[in-house]
Tab-separated table of C-alpha atoms and ligand atoms in Angstrom:
chain	number	residue	atom	x	y	z
B	1	MET	CA	47.135	32.432	2.119
B	2	SER	CA	45.218	29.223	2.996
B	3	ASP	CA	45.713	26.170	0.794
B	4	ALA	CA	42.140	26.498	-0.500
B	5	ARG	CA	42.736	30.140	-1.436
B	6	THR	CA	45.881	29.097	-3.306
B	7	VAL	CA	43.914	26.421	-5.191
B	8	LEU	CA	41.213	28.926	-6.154
B	9	GLU	CA	43.743	31.565	-7.142
B	10	ARG	CA	45.465	28.997	-9.358
B	11	CYS	CA	42.128	28.038	-10.934
B	12	ASP	CA	41.718	31.748	-11.761
B	13	LEU	CA	45.197	31.896	-13.286
B	14	LEU	CA	44.514	28.813	-15.418
B	15	ALA	CA	41.225	30.372	-16.538
B	16	GLY	CA	43.369	33.052	-18.171
B	17	CYS	CA	44.877	30.399	-20.489
B	18	SER	CA	42.318	30.329	-23.274
B	19	GLU	CA	42.224	30.024	-27.038
B	20	ASP	CA	39.093	32.232	-27.259
B	21	PRO	CA	39.142	35.903	-26.296
B	22	GLY	CA	36.584	36.688	-23.589
B	23	ARG	CA	35.704	33.103	-22.695
B	24	LEU	CA	37.472	29.983	-21.443
B	25	THR	CA	38.194	27.352	-24.095
B	26	ARG	CA	41.290	25.182	-23.792
B	27	THR	CA	41.355	22.183	-26.074
B	28	PHE	CA	44.001	19.576	-26.738
B	29	ALA	CA	47.506	20.549	-27.902
B	30	THR	CA	46.784	24.261	-28.289
B	31	PRO	CA	49.064	27.108	-27.127
B	32	ALA	CA	46.479	27.783	-24.375
B	33	LEU	CA	46.837	24.236	-23.062
B	34	ASP	CA	50.616	24.493	-23.294
B	35	GLU	CA	50.509	27.693	-21.228
B	36	ALA	CA	48.319	26.000	-18.596
B	37	ARG	CA	50.612	22.967	-18.523
B	38	GLU	CA	53.643	25.238	-18.003
B	39	LEU	CA	51.947	26.901	-15.023
B	40	VAL	CA	50.972	23.575	-13.461
B	41	GLY	CA	54.485	22.181	-14.089
B	42	GLY	CA	55.996	25.175	-12.280
B	43	TRP	CA	53.674	24.686	-9.287
B	44	MET	CA	54.546	20.981	-9.224
B	45	ARG	CA	58.250	21.773	-9.056
B	46	GLU	CA	57.618	24.369	-6.321
B	47	ALA	CA	55.922	21.560	-4.371
B	48	GLY	CA	59.100	19.488	-4.661
B	49	LEU	CA	57.794	17.130	-7.369
B	50	ASP	CA	59.886	15.911	-10.294
B	51	THR	CA	57.984	16.614	-13.498
B	52	ARG	CA	57.846	14.697	-16.749
B	53	ARG	CA	55.649	14.580	-19.829
B	54	ASP	CA	54.509	11.403	-21.512
B	55	PRO	CA	54.451	10.917	-25.326
B	56	LEU	CA	50.976	12.494	-25.638
B	57	GLY	CA	51.891	15.514	-23.531
B	58	ASN	CA	50.218	14.542	-20.244
B	59	LEU	CA	52.081	16.064	-17.298
B	60	PHE	CA	53.064	14.135	-14.159
B	61	GLY	CA	54.727	15.385	-10.985
B	62	ARG	CA	56.191	12.754	-8.688
B	63	ARG	CA	57.870	12.457	-5.336
B	64	PRO	CA	59.506	9.169	-4.445
B	65	GLY	CA	58.372	7.118	-1.463
B	66	GLY	CA	59.205	3.909	0.331
B	67	GLY	CA	58.244	1.707	-2.612
B	68	GLU	CA	58.331	1.703	-6.402
B	69	ARG	CA	54.548	1.855	-6.773
B	70	ALA	CA	52.797	5.189	-6.985
B	71	LEU	CA	49.500	6.449	-5.683
B	72	MET	CA	48.237	8.782	-8.389
B	73	LEU	CA	46.008	11.787	-7.744
B	74	GLY	CA	44.817	14.059	-10.508
B	75	SER	CA	42.388	15.137	-13.198
B	76	HIS	CA	42.494	17.025	-16.512
B	77	ILE	CA	43.516	20.540	-17.574
B	78	ASP	CA	41.646	20.820	-20.896
B	79	THR	CA	38.153	22.346	-21.011
B	80	VAL	CA	34.969	22.406	-23.068
B	81	ARG	CA	34.123	25.536	-25.083
B	82	ASP	CA	32.998	28.512	-22.988
B	83	ALA	CA	33.841	26.490	-19.896
B	84	GLY	CA	33.808	27.003	-16.166
B	85	ARG	CA	37.164	27.106	-14.396
B	86	TYR	CA	36.847	24.159	-12.001
B	87	ASP	CA	35.940	21.117	-14.135
B	88	GLY	CA	39.312	19.333	-14.207
B	89	PRO	CA	41.765	21.918	-12.811
B	90	LEU	CA	40.218	21.737	-9.319
B	91	GLY	CA	41.190	18.037	-9.063
B	92	VAL	CA	44.749	18.690	-10.238
B	93	LEU	CA	45.241	21.614	-7.866
B	94	VAL	CA	43.687	19.892	-4.839
B	95	ALA	CA	46.033	16.954	-5.535
B	96	LEU	CA	48.935	19.386	-5.631
B	97	ALA	CA	47.831	21.058	-2.378
B	98	CYS	CA	47.714	17.611	-0.804
B	99	ALA	CA	51.250	16.817	-2.055
B	100	GLU	CA	52.396	20.144	-0.601
B	101	ARG	CA	50.775	19.323	2.740
B	102	LEU	CA	52.468	15.930	2.818
B	103	ARG	CA	55.867	17.334	1.927
B	104	GLY	CA	58.336	15.930	4.431
B	105	THR	CA	56.000	13.085	5.472
B	106	ASP	CA	57.400	9.628	4.745
B	107	LEU	CA	55.069	7.553	2.625
B	108	PRO	CA	55.480	3.861	1.765
B	109	PHE	CA	54.681	4.636	-1.889
B	110	ALA	CA	55.527	7.299	-4.428
B	111	LEU	CA	52.966	10.092	-4.804
B	112	GLU	CA	52.201	11.268	-8.301
B	113	VAL	CA	50.012	14.157	-9.453
B	114	ALA	CA	48.584	13.776	-12.977
B	115	ALA	CA	47.434	16.657	-15.186
B	116	PHE	CA	45.811	14.959	-18.179
B	117	ALA	CA	45.966	16.857	-21.456
B	118	ASP	CA	42.539	15.924	-22.845
B	119	GLU	CA	39.534	14.491	-21.057
B	120	GLU	CA	36.730	16.446	-22.721
B	121	GLY	CA	37.515	15.267	-26.253
B	122	VAL	CA	36.396	18.566	-27.784
B	123	ARG	CA	39.025	18.776	-30.535
B	124	TYR	CA	39.014	15.146	-31.747
B	125	GLY	CA	35.663	13.894	-30.441
B	126	THR	CA	37.233	11.269	-28.192
B	127	GLY	CA	36.864	11.676	-24.441
B	128	TYR	CA	39.643	10.447	-22.131
B	129	LEU	CA	42.361	10.890	-24.765
B	130	GLY	CA	44.917	11.859	-22.078
B	131	SER	CA	44.288	9.110	-19.536
B	132	SER	CA	43.875	6.493	-22.286
B	133	VAL	CA	47.681	6.623	-22.655
B	134	PRO	CA	48.746	5.499	-19.146
B	135	ALA	CA	45.719	3.167	-19.143
B	136	GLY	CA	47.018	1.453	-22.295
B	137	ARG	CA	43.694	2.137	-24.058
B	138	PHE	CA	44.961	4.599	-26.685
B	139	ASP	CA	44.030	3.247	-30.130
B	140	GLU	CA	46.765	4.076	-32.685
B	141	ALA	CA	44.068	4.401	-35.370
B	142	TRP	CA	42.985	7.624	-33.606
B	143	LEU	CA	46.204	9.265	-34.821
B	144	GLU	CA	44.638	9.619	-38.284
B	145	ARG	CA	41.541	11.436	-36.997
B	146	VAL	CA	41.228	15.052	-38.083
B	147	ASP	CA	39.971	18.102	-36.223
B	148	ALA	CA	37.648	20.752	-37.712
B	149	ASP	CA	40.622	22.295	-39.574
B	150	GLY	CA	41.789	18.995	-41.048
B	151	THR	CA	44.822	18.602	-38.725
B	152	THR	CA	45.449	14.972	-37.842
B	153	LEU	CA	45.825	13.999	-34.223
B	154	ALA	CA	49.365	12.790	-35.011
B	155	ASP	CA	50.301	16.244	-36.350
B	156	ALA	CA	48.666	18.015	-33.407
B	157	ILE	CA	50.661	15.875	-30.965
B	158	ARG	CA	53.872	16.575	-32.896
B	159	ALA	CA	53.143	20.304	-33.114
B	160	TRP	CA	53.088	20.685	-29.355
B	161	GLY	CA	56.350	18.831	-29.001
B	162	ALA	CA	55.119	15.375	-28.035
B	163	ARG	CA	55.796	12.030	-29.735
B	164	PRO	CA	52.946	10.206	-31.483
B	165	GLU	CA	55.308	7.404	-32.624
B	166	THR	CA	55.980	6.356	-29.037
B	167	ILE	CA	52.511	6.675	-27.497
B	168	ALA	CA	52.616	3.039	-26.395
B	169	ASP	CA	55.607	3.865	-24.157
B	170	GLY	CA	53.274	6.000	-22.036
B	171	ARG	CA	51.479	2.935	-20.830
B	172	ARG	CA	51.657	2.250	-17.097
B	173	THR	CA	51.245	-1.159	-15.519
B	174	PRO	CA	49.236	-2.314	-12.504
B	175	GLU	CA	52.586	-3.075	-10.850
B	176	GLU	CA	53.500	0.616	-11.066
B	177	VAL	CA	50.209	2.151	-9.947
B	178	LEU	CA	48.805	1.401	-6.518
B	179	GLY	CA	45.627	3.364	-7.117
B	180	TYR	CA	44.203	6.493	-8.715
B	181	ALA	CA	42.026	9.015	-6.896
B	182	GLU	CA	40.345	12.045	-8.445
B	183	VAL	CA	38.695	15.063	-6.880
B	184	HIS	CA	36.115	16.739	-9.129
B	185	ILE	CA	33.221	19.143	-8.859
B	186	GLU	CA	29.961	17.197	-8.692
B	187	GLN	CA	28.489	18.798	-11.841
B	188	GLY	CA	25.061	17.973	-10.417
B	189	PRO	CA	22.815	19.387	-7.692
B	190	VAL	CA	22.752	16.632	-5.034
B	191	LEU	CA	25.410	17.991	-2.651
B	192	ASP	CA	24.100	21.539	-2.962
B	193	ASP	CA	20.538	20.362	-2.284
B	194	ARG	CA	21.691	18.390	0.761
B	195	ASP	CA	23.974	21.181	1.951
B	196	LEU	CA	27.036	18.919	2.090
B	197	PRO	CA	30.583	19.875	1.026
B	198	VAL	CA	31.691	16.552	-0.484
B	199	GLY	CA	30.445	13.136	-1.564
B	200	VAL	CA	31.975	9.794	-2.472
B	201	VAL	CA	31.483	8.387	-5.971
B	202	THR	CA	30.270	4.814	-6.448
B	203	GLY	CA	30.845	4.551	-10.203
B	204	ILE	CA	31.002	6.346	-13.540
B	205	ALA	CA	28.371	5.986	-16.276
B	206	GLY	CA	29.347	4.399	-19.581
B	207	GLN	CA	29.149	6.506	-22.705
B	208	THR	CA	28.983	6.179	-26.466
B	209	ARG	CA	30.006	8.963	-28.800
B	210	ALA	CA	29.266	8.862	-32.523
B	211	ARG	CA	29.379	11.131	-35.552
B	212	VAL	CA	26.270	10.753	-37.703
B	213	THR	CA	26.157	12.069	-41.260
B	214	PHE	CA	23.051	12.650	-43.371
B	215	THR	CA	23.754	13.077	-47.073
B	216	GLY	CA	21.072	14.412	-49.413
B	217	ARG	CA	21.406	16.902	-52.239
B	218	ALA	CA	22.097	20.625	-52.075
B	219	GLY	CA	19.988	22.815	-54.321
B	220	HIS	CA	18.348	26.173	-54.892
B	221	ALA	CA	16.128	27.276	-51.977
B	222	GLY	CA	13.867	29.328	-54.239
B	223	THR	CA	13.306	27.013	-57.181
B	224	THR	CA	13.436	23.406	-55.929
B	225	PRO	CA	9.878	22.160	-55.227
B	226	MET	CA	9.379	20.812	-51.701
B	227	GLU	CA	8.404	17.316	-52.873
B	228	VAL	CA	11.688	16.662	-54.703
B	229	ARG	CA	14.042	17.980	-52.065
B	230	ARG	CA	16.537	15.766	-50.222
B	231	ASP	CA	17.178	18.146	-47.349
B	232	ALA	CA	19.819	16.750	-45.002
B	233	LEU	CA	19.070	19.214	-42.201
B	234	ALA	CA	15.331	18.453	-42.188
B	235	ALA	CA	16.203	14.738	-41.848
B	236	ALA	CA	18.707	15.471	-39.067
B	237	ALA	CA	16.094	17.572	-37.250
B	238	GLU	CA	13.610	14.675	-37.333
B	239	TRP	CA	16.290	12.344	-36.004
B	240	ILE	CA	17.368	14.761	-33.232
B	241	ALA	CA	13.763	14.903	-32.031
B	242	ALA	CA	13.851	11.071	-31.916
B	243	VAL	CA	17.097	11.186	-29.876
B	244	GLU	CA	15.367	13.329	-27.280
B	245	ALA	CA	12.233	11.169	-27.242
B	246	VAL	CA	14.182	7.900	-26.807
B	247	ALA	CA	16.159	9.363	-23.888
B	248	ARG	CA	13.049	10.813	-22.223
B	249	ASP	CA	11.485	7.384	-22.389
B	250	ASP	CA	14.136	5.709	-20.201
B	251	ASP	CA	14.799	6.953	-16.679
B	252	GLY	CA	18.576	6.527	-16.524
B	253	LEU	CA	19.306	7.413	-20.147
B	254	VAL	CA	20.647	10.776	-21.336
B	255	ALA	CA	21.356	11.525	-24.998
B	256	THR	CA	22.664	14.727	-26.540
B	257	VAL	CA	23.332	16.164	-29.981
B	258	GLY	CA	25.741	18.982	-29.140
B	259	GLU	CA	27.349	19.784	-32.479
B	260	LEU	CA	25.779	20.172	-35.875
B	261	THR	CA	27.240	21.310	-39.174
B	262	ALA	CA	25.150	21.923	-42.272
B	263	GLU	CA	26.828	22.180	-45.671
B	264	PRO	CA	27.252	24.063	-47.832
B	265	GLY	CA	25.766	26.477	-45.258
B	266	ALA	CA	23.961	29.386	-46.875
B	267	PRO	CA	20.438	30.745	-46.278
B	268	ASN	CA	19.429	30.213	-49.883
B	269	VAL	CA	20.870	26.713	-50.364
B	270	ILE	CA	19.136	23.477	-49.327
B	271	PRO	CA	21.528	21.676	-46.929
B	272	GLY	CA	23.094	18.750	-48.800
B	273	ARG	CA	25.065	17.273	-45.942
B	274	VAL	CA	24.733	17.418	-42.174
B	275	THR	CA	27.051	16.031	-39.540
B	276	ALA	CA	25.747	15.627	-35.998
B	277	SER	CA	27.517	14.520	-32.837
B	278	LEU	CA	25.796	12.040	-30.541
B	279	ASP	CA	26.577	11.399	-26.853
B	280	VAL	CA	24.595	8.667	-25.064
B	281	ARG	CA	25.040	7.698	-21.405
B	282	HIS	CA	23.493	5.351	-18.862
B	283	PRO	CA	24.704	3.946	-15.532
B	284	GLU	CA	24.299	0.437	-17.041
B	285	ASP	CA	25.803	-0.761	-20.296
B	286	GLY	CA	22.830	-2.809	-21.625
B	287	PRO	CA	20.305	0.053	-21.808
B	288	ARG	CA	22.924	2.368	-23.347
B	289	GLU	CA	23.859	-0.168	-26.022
B	290	ARG	CA	20.199	-0.849	-26.823
B	291	ALA	CA	19.452	2.873	-27.105
B	292	VAL	CA	22.413	3.400	-29.445
B	293	ALA	CA	21.160	0.558	-31.683
B	294	VAL	CA	17.657	2.083	-31.752
B	295	LEU	CA	19.013	5.542	-32.643
B	296	ARG	CA	21.172	4.113	-35.392
B	297	GLU	CA	18.207	2.287	-36.894
B	298	ARG	CA	16.080	5.480	-36.636
B	299	ALA	CA	18.718	7.458	-38.520
B	300	VAL	CA	18.684	4.927	-41.356
B	301	ARG	CA	14.875	4.803	-41.453
B	302	ILE	CA	14.387	8.580	-41.397
B	303	ALA	CA	17.028	9.057	-44.090
B	304	ALA	CA	15.612	6.314	-46.336
B	305	ALA	CA	12.090	7.782	-46.152
B	306	ARG	CA	13.532	11.054	-47.488
B	307	GLY	CA	15.830	9.513	-50.116
B	308	LEU	CA	19.013	10.260	-48.148
B	309	GLN	CA	22.014	8.214	-47.065
B	310	THR	CA	23.470	8.023	-43.570
B	311	ALA	CA	26.890	7.149	-42.208
B	312	TRP	CA	27.441	6.185	-38.582
B	313	ASP	CA	30.951	6.600	-37.205
B	314	GLU	CA	31.216	5.332	-33.640
B	315	LEU	CA	34.028	7.360	-32.096
B	316	GLN	CA	34.033	5.832	-28.664
B	317	SER	CA	32.210	3.448	-26.420
B	318	THR	CA	33.245	3.072	-22.809
B	319	ALA	CA	31.635	0.756	-20.303
B	320	ALA	CA	30.273	1.896	-16.959
B	321	VAL	CA	33.016	1.681	-14.334
B	322	PRO	CA	32.514	0.913	-10.641
B	323	CYS	CA	34.893	2.588	-8.204
B	324	SER	CA	37.036	0.283	-6.059
B	325	PRO	CA	35.113	-0.737	-2.905
B	326	GLU	CA	38.325	-0.688	-0.820
B	327	LEU	CA	39.556	2.729	-1.940
B	328	THR	CA	36.029	4.130	-1.742
B	329	GLU	CA	35.711	2.889	1.847
B	330	ALA	CA	39.038	4.547	2.679
B	331	LEU	CA	37.857	7.790	1.086
B	332	ALA	CA	34.511	7.673	2.916
B	333	ALA	CA	36.349	7.026	6.186
B	334	ALA	CA	38.560	10.054	5.464
B	335	VAL	CA	35.417	12.176	4.952
B	336	THR	CA	33.983	10.944	8.245
B	337	ASP	CA	37.323	11.524	10.038
B	338	ALA	CA	37.191	15.086	8.767
B	339	GLY	CA	33.799	15.464	10.485
B	340	HIS	CA	31.464	15.289	7.500
B	341	GLU	CA	28.719	13.040	6.228
B	342	ALA	CA	29.865	10.905	3.270
B	343	PRO	CA	26.938	10.472	0.863
B	344	ARG	CA	27.411	8.042	-2.034
B	345	LEU	CA	26.770	9.409	-5.535
B	346	ALA	CA	26.893	7.895	-9.021
B	347	SER	CA	28.609	9.975	-11.709
B	348	GLY	CA	26.784	10.688	-14.947
B	349	ALA	CA	29.772	12.689	-16.155
B	350	GLY	CA	32.852	10.999	-17.548
B	351	HIS	CA	36.144	11.217	-15.640
B	352	ASP	CA	39.737	10.107	-16.165
B	353	ALA	CA	39.169	7.631	-13.332
B	354	ALA	CA	37.076	5.604	-15.810
B	355	MET	CA	40.209	5.006	-17.928
B	356	MET	CA	42.612	4.616	-15.015
B	357	ALA	CA	40.358	1.830	-13.671
B	358	THR	CA	41.842	-0.367	-16.431
B	359	ILE	CA	45.169	-0.510	-14.592
B	360	ALA	CA	44.414	0.424	-10.987
B	361	PRO	CA	41.685	0.611	-8.349
B	362	VAL	CA	40.069	4.060	-8.482
B	363	ALA	CA	38.149	6.341	-6.122
B	364	MET	CA	36.559	9.760	-6.569
B	365	LEU	CA	35.558	12.597	-4.305
B	366	PHE	CA	32.901	15.037	-5.507
B	367	VAL	CA	32.902	18.628	-4.300
B	368	ARG	CA	29.701	20.679	-4.148
B	369	CYS	CA	29.283	23.197	-6.973
B	370	ALA	CA	26.601	25.870	-6.824
B	371	GLY	CA	23.304	24.653	-8.283
B	372	GLY	CA	25.130	21.763	-9.959
B	373	VAL	CA	26.027	24.106	-12.827
B	374	SER	CA	28.902	22.824	-14.976
B	375	HIS	CA	30.185	22.994	-18.579
B	376	HIS	CA	29.193	26.627	-18.223
B	377	PRO	CA	31.139	29.756	-17.188
B	378	ASP	CA	28.947	30.060	-14.055
B	379	GLU	CA	30.575	27.016	-12.406
B	380	SER	CA	31.490	27.914	-8.832
B	381	VAL	CA	32.813	26.318	-5.653
B	382	ARG	CA	33.114	27.543	-2.065
B	383	PRO	CA	36.562	28.034	-0.495
B	384	GLY	CA	35.409	26.129	2.624
B	385	ASP	CA	34.480	23.092	0.482
B	386	VAL	CA	37.851	23.174	-1.258
B	387	ASP	CA	39.449	23.195	2.168
B	388	VAL	CA	37.438	20.071	3.061
B	389	ALA	CA	38.525	18.396	-0.196
B	390	ILE	CA	42.218	19.052	0.547
B	391	ASP	CA	41.820	17.813	4.118
B	392	VAL	CA	39.944	14.663	3.030
B	393	THR	CA	42.422	13.850	0.254
B	394	THR	CA	45.344	14.225	2.660
B	395	ARG	CA	43.660	11.989	5.241
B	396	PHE	CA	42.906	9.469	2.489
B	397	VAL	CA	46.582	9.292	1.478
B	398	GLU	CA	47.593	8.940	5.132
B	399	ARG	CA	45.097	6.097	5.585
B	400	LEU	CA	46.494	4.242	2.588
B	401	ALA	CA	50.004	4.800	3.906
B	402	ALA	CA	49.037	3.448	7.327
B	403	ALA	CA	47.335	0.414	5.772
B	404	GLN	CA	50.555	-0.389	3.866
B	405	ASN	CA	52.638	0.006	6.945
B	406	PRO	CA	51.464	-2.390	9.689
B	407	SER	CA	53.373	-0.456	12.370
B	408	ARG	CA	50.853	2.373	11.974
B	409	LYS	CA	47.381	1.977	13.430
B	410	THR	CA	44.734	3.276	11.022
B	411	SER	CA	43.268	0.623	8.730
B	412	LEU	CA	41.519	1.029	5.390
D	1	GLV	C1	33.149	15.282	-19.410
D	1	GLV	O1	32.999	16.246	-18.691
D	1	GLV	C2	32.025	14.540	-19.842
D	1	GLV	O2	31.342	13.937	-18.999
D	1	GLV	O3	31.737	14.585	-21.044
D	2	MN	MN1	33.837	18.236	-18.323
D	3	MN	MN1	36.008	16.928	-15.874
């Protein structure tokens, strides 16, 4: 079987690890994620890598090289709800295929494949949970956060056999990590529209995530006159319309309310309390921060006009991250060497590379996905494009190796 076929077959096998019957959902520290991690760990060992888990439960497979520093390749193995099978796993499995291809080749650095345990942040609302650990950006206060069932993050970590007390030990230093490169489906339509297999990422948009609560008063839906109601869902609806309008008003801005809970939650009870998620992104930090401030002020104003209270819990705010010019040049040169055009693309989606940039230069390769569809079960990739991604990643590693070793010719 070709390497690309193996990668796709493994993506199919991982898609079978799900917490929901009939659809793919694999969130942090669940038995489904454990099952996926076991599979990936087995494939890493088959590829000759030594595996280890860090205190959060991220999985790393490593082969030693001529130096102590490691070049890391990887992505995440968790998913959104009702997910496609390539967002995350494709990057891990292409990295693994590349390590397999380079088996037996001397490299002047260690090669490490990372399978991060949580990038999507579905269970605890915090994106990049996995890569925040090696990046040294894990905030210990997050351990007290609870999921929808009231389980704290600390307990969830413990329950799947990891060690919340020693999270800080998972931190890696710039001296240990030479660079981090991630292959990922584009999750947008540009490559498909231009009929190109891969593209090189220039940077990753910043994002803010918040939980916004509207508190009014529950009451009888049949007897409470309209003018005395303090309906939390009606207030949230007005605010959600404002979220959309503010984002439509600014070219680079996207803003989403993707989760909503209304309590107590019965057709004949006026909603007394509503919790809404908010996700705001922009390629530049200033416009994103200004938009978040506007939306916060709107929430307060809309609530006050209806006699309600609001609470604003900012869960996460990450700055826009540029990819490393040097690594990106090396990646683009690898694409050209492989006989393809190397278009530059900005990423609106978040990626573990955004965290890893704290400790190392990062680069990303996007792979065409049909119609740009992602965060949806219809995600799909072509075997030929996966083949290109493996080839390019291998050439990229070889270029970095040659640049570290002056006796070899190729330069960055
Ligand atoms: C992850 O896919 C994100 O961009 O939210
Ligand atoms: Mn995703
Ligand atoms: Mn992803």
